[in-house]
Coordinates of C-alpha atoms in Angstrom, one line a residue:
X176 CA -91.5 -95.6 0.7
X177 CA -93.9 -93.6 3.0
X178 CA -92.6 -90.0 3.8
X179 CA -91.4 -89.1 7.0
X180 CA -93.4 -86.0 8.5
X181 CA -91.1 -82.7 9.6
X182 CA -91.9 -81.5 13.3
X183 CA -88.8 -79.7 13.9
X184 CA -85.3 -78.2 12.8
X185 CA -83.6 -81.5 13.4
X186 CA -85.9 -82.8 10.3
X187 CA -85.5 -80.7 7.9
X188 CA -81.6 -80.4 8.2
X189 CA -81.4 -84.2 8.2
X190 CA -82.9 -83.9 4.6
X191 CA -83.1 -80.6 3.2
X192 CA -79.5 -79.3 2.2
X193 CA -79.2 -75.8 0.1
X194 CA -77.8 -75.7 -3.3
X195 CA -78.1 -79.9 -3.1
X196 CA -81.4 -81.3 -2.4
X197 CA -83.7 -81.5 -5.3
X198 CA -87.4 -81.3 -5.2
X199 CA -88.4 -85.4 -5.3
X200 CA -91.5 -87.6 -4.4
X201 CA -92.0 -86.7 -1.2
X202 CA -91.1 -82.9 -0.7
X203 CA -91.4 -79.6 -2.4
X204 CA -90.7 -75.8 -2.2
X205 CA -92.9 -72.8 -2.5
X206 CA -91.2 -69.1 -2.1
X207 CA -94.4 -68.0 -0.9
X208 CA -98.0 -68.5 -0.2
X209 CA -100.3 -67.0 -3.0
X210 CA -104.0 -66.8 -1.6
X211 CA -105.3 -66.0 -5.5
X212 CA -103.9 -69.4 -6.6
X213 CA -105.4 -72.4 -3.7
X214 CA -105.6 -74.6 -6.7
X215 CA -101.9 -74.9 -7.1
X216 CA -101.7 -75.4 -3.1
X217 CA -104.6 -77.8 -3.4
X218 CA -103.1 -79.8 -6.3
X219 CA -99.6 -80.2 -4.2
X220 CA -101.4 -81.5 -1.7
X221 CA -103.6 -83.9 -3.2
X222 CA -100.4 -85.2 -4.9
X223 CA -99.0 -86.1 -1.9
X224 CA -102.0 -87.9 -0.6
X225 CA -102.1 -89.7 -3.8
X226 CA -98.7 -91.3 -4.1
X227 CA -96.4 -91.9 -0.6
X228 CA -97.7 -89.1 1.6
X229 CA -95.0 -85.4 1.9
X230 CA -94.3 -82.1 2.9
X231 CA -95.0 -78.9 1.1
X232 CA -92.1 -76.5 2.3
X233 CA -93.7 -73.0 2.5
X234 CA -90.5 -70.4 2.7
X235 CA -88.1 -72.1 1.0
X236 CA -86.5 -70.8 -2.0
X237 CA -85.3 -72.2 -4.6
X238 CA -83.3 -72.1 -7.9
X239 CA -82.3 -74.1 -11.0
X240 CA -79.3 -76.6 -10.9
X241 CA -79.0 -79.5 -13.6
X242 CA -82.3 -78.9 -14.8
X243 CA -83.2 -79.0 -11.0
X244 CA -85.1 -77.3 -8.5
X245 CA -82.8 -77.3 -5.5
X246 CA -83.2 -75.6 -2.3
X247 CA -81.3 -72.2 -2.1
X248 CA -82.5 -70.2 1.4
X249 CA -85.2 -69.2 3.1
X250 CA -87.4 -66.2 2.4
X251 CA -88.2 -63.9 5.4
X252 CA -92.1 -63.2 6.9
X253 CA -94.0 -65.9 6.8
X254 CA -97.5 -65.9 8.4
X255 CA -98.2 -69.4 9.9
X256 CA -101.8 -68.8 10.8
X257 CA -102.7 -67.0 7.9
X258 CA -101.6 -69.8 5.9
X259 CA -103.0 -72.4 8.2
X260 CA -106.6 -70.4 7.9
X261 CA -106.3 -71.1 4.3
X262 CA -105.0 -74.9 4.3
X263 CA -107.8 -76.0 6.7
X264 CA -110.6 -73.9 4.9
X265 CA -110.3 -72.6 1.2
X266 CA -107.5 -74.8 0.1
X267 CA -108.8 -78.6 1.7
X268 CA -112.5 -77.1 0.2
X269 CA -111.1 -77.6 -3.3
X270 CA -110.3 -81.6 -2.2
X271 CA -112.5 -84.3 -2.2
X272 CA -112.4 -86.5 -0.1
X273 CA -111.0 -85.1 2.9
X274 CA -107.2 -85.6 4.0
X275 CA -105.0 -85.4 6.6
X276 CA -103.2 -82.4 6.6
X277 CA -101.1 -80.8 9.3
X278 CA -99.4 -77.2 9.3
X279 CA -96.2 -77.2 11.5
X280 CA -93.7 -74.2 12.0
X281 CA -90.5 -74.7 12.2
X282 CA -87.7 -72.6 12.9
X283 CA -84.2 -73.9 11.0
X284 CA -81.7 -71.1 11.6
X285 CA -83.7 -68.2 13.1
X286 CA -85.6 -68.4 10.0
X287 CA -89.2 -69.3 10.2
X288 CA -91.0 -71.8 7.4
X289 CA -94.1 -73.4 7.4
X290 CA -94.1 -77.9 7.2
X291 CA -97.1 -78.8 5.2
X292 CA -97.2 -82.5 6.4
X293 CA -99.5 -84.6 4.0
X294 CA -100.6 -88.3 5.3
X295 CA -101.1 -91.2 2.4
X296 CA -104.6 -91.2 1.2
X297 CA -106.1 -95.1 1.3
X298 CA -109.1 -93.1 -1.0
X299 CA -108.0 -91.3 -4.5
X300 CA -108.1 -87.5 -4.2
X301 CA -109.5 -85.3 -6.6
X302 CA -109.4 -81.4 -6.9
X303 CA -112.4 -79.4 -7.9
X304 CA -111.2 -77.3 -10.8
X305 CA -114.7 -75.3 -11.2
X306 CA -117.6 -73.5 -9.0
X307 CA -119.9 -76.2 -10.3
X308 CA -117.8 -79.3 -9.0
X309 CA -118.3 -80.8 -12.2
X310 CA -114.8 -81.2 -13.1
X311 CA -112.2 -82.9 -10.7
X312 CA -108.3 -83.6 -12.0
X313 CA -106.2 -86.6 -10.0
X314 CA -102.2 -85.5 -9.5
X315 CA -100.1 -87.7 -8.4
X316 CA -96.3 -87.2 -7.0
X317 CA -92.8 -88.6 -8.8
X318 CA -89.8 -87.3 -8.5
X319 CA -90.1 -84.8 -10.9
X320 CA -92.8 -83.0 -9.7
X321 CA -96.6 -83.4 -10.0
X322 CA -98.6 -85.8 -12.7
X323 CA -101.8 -86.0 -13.6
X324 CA -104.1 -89.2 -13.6
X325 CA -105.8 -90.4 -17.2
X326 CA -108.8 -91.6 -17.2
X327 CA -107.5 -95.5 -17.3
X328 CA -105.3 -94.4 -14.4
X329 CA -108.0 -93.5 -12.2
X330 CA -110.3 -96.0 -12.9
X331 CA -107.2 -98.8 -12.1
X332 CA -106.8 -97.0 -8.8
X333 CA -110.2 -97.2 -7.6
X334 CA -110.4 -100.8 -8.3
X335 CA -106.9 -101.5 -6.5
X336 CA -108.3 -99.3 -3.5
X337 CA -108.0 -102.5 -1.7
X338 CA -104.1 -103.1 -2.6
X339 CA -103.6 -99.7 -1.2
X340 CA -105.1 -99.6 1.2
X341 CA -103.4 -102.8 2.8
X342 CA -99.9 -101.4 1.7
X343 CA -100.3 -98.7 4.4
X344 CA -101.3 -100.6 7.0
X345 CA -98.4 -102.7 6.4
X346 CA -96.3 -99.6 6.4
X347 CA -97.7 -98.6 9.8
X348 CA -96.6 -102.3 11.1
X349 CA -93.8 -103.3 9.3
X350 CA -91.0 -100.6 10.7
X351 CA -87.1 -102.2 11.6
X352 CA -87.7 -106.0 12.2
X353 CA -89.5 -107.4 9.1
X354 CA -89.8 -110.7 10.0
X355 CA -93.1 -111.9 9.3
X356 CA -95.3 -114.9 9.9
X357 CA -97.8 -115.9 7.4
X358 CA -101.1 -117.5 8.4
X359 CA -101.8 -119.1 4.6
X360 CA -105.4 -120.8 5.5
X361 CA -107.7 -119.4 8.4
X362 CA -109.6 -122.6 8.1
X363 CA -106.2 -124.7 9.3
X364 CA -102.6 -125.1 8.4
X365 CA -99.5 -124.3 10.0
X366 CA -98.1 -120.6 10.0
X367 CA -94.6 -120.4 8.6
X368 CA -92.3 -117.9 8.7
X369 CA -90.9 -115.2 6.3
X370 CA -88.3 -112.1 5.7
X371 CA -90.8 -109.2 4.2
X372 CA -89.1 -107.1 2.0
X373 CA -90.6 -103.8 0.6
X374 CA -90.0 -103.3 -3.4
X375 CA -88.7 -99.6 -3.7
X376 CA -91.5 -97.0 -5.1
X377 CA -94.0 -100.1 -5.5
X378 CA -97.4 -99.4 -4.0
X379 CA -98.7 -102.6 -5.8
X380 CA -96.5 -106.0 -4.9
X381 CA -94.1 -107.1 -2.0
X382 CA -91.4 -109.7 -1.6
X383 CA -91.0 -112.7 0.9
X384 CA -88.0 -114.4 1.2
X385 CA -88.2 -117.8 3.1
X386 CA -84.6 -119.3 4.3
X387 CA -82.5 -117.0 2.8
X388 CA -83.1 -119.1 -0.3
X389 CA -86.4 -118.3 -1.9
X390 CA -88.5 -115.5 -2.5
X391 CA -91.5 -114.6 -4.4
X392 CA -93.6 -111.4 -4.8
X393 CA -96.7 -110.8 -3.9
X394 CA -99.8 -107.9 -4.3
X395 CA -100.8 -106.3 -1.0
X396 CA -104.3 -107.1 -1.7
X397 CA -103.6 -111.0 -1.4
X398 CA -102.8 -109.8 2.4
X399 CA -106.3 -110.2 4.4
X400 CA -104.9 -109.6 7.7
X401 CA -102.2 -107.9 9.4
X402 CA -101.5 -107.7 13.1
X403 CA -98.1 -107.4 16.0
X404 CA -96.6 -110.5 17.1
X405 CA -93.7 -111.2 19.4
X406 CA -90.9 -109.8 17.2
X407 CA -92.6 -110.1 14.1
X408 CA -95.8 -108.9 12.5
X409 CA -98.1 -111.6 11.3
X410 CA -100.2 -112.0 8.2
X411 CA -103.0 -113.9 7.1
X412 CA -103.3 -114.5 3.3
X413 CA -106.9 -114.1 1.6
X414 CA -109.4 -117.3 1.7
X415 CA -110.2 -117.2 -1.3
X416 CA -107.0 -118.0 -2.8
X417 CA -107.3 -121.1 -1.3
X418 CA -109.9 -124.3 -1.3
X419 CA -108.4 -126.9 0.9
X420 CA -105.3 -127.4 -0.3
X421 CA -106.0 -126.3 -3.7
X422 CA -106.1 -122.9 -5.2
X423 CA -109.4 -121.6 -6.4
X424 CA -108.8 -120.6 -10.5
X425 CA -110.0 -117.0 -11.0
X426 CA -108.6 -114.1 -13.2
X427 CA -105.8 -113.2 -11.7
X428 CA -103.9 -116.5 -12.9
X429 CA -100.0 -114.5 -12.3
X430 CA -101.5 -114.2 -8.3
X431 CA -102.2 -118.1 -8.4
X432 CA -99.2 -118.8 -9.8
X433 CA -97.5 -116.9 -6.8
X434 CA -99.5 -118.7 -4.1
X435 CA -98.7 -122.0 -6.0
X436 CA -94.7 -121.0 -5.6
X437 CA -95.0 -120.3 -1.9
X438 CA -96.3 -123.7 -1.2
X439 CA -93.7 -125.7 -2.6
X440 CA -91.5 -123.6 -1.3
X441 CA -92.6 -124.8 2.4
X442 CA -93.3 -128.2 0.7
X443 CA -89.3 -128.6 -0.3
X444 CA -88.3 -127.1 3.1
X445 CA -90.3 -129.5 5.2
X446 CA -88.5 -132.7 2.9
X447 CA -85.1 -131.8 4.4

C-alpha cells in the first residue's frame, strides 16, 4: 500500500495517536533534527523511497511501549527552513538518484512539526556512506523500522525495476473503483473484464478476479499498458506472452502458467 502524504493537522490526527501509534512502514519519529548526523536523515529517507513511499515526522517524540516506539508529544522549536535547507541540499546530496522529497509544516495543536513527505522511487536508492562515493548502502522500510539490502537483494531489484515500476503507475490509476478491463493481445482479441485486487504489502504480483468465481495472480511486469476508461482502468497484457493464441515458452514458466489459467477461464465463461 502506497503512503498517504501529510499536508495538514487533519492528517496527522487521522493517523498519528500519542501513547498508541507505533512507528510502521510508512511513518517515523525524530525528537529532533541533528545537522552532524544527515546520514541517519538520508538513510530514513531513502528507505521510504525504496519500499511504499512515507513521512519522516520531525518534532515528535516518542517513547517505548511493548517493545514499541509510539508517539508520546511534541517537542517545542522547530526551525522549518533550517531543516528544509538541509533536506534539499546536504541530506538529498548523500542520495543517489535523486527523489522526491517535500518538507511541509504543520501545526497539530499549536505545536509546530515538520512532514517529511517521501514519494515511491521506480529507481533503487542508495546512500553514499563516504567522501569518495565508493561505498553506497540500500535501506529499505518494514514495519519495524529500517533494513538494509544484501547484495542478492539489490541485484533482484534492479532487474524487477520493470515490476516496480508498473506497480506505481497502477497505484496512481487504480484508486476506489477497481474494475478493470484487460486488453490480452494488441494484435486482436476481445477485451474482457476483471475485478483487480491489490495483495497487501506485495510490490511484486496482483490478483484478478473474473465473475466472482475465479481469480488468478499476476506480476505487475506482465502489465504493458495501463490507461482511464469509463469507470474502469484498462490494461493491456505484454505481447510477448502471447503468439497467436499460443503462449511463447520462456523462463518464467509459473507467469505462463498464469496466462494459460486466465484463458480458460474466459474460455469456460464464454461456453455458458
Amino acid at each position: 500500500m502506497l503512503y498517504k502524504p501529510f499536508k495538514n493537522e487533519v492528517d496527522f490526527l487521522s493517523f498519528i495517536h500519542f501513547d498508541e501509534t507505533s512507528e510502521s512502514i510508512h511513518w517515523d519519529y525524530k525528537q529532533s533534527f541533528n545537522s552532524n548526523n544527515l546520514e541517519d536523515i538520508a538513510i530514513d529517507l531513502a528507505a521510504f523511497a525504496n519500499t511504499f513511499g512515507g513521512i519522516l515526522l520531525i518534532g515528535v517524540a516518542e517513547t517505548s511501549k511493548d517493545g514499541r516506539k509510539v508517539a508520546s508529544g511534541f517537542i517545542p522549536n522547530i526551525d522549518i527552513e533550517f531543516i528544509r535547507k538541509k533536506i534539499h541540499t546536504q541530506v538529498r546530496d548523500l542520495i543517489s538518484p535523486n527523489i522526491e522529497v517535500q518538507v511541509v509544516p504543520i501545526v497539530v495543536n499549536s505545536n509546530l512539526i515538520a512532514a517529511v513527505n517521501v514519494e515511491p522511487s521506480v529507481n533503487l536508492v542508495g546512500v553514499c556512506l563516504n567522501r569518495d562515493r565508493l561505498q553506497y548502502c540500500f535501506p529499505y522500510r518494514t514495519e519495524f523500522g529500517n533494513r538494509f539490502m544484501t547484495y542478492e537483494d539489490v541485484e533482484k531489484r534492479m532487474i524487477d525495476n520493470r515490476s516496480r515500476s508498473m506497480f506505481l503507475k497502477l497505484k496512481k490509476h487504480i484508486v476506489g473503483n477497481n474494475s478493470v478491463v484487460i486488453y490480452p493481445n494488441p494484435r486482436g482479441g476481445r477485451p474482457s473484464k476483471w475485478f483487480f485486487e491489490w495483495i497487501e504489502n506485495s510490490d511484486d504480483v496482483f490478483k484478478l478476479v473474473y465473475d466472482n468465481k475465479y481469480s488468478v495472480n499476476l506480476p505487475f511486469s506482465s502489465v504493458h499498458e495501463v490507461w482511464p476508461g469509463d469507470n474502469h482502468t484498462c490494461l493491456r497484457l505484454n505481447h510477448q506472452l502471447y503468439c497467436g493464441q499460443d503462449y511463447i515458452d520462456f523462463e518464467d514458466s509459473e507467469r505462463v502458467q498464469s496466462m494459460k489459467l486466465m484463458q480458460s477461464i474466459l474460455n469456460r465463461s464464454n461456453r455458458k
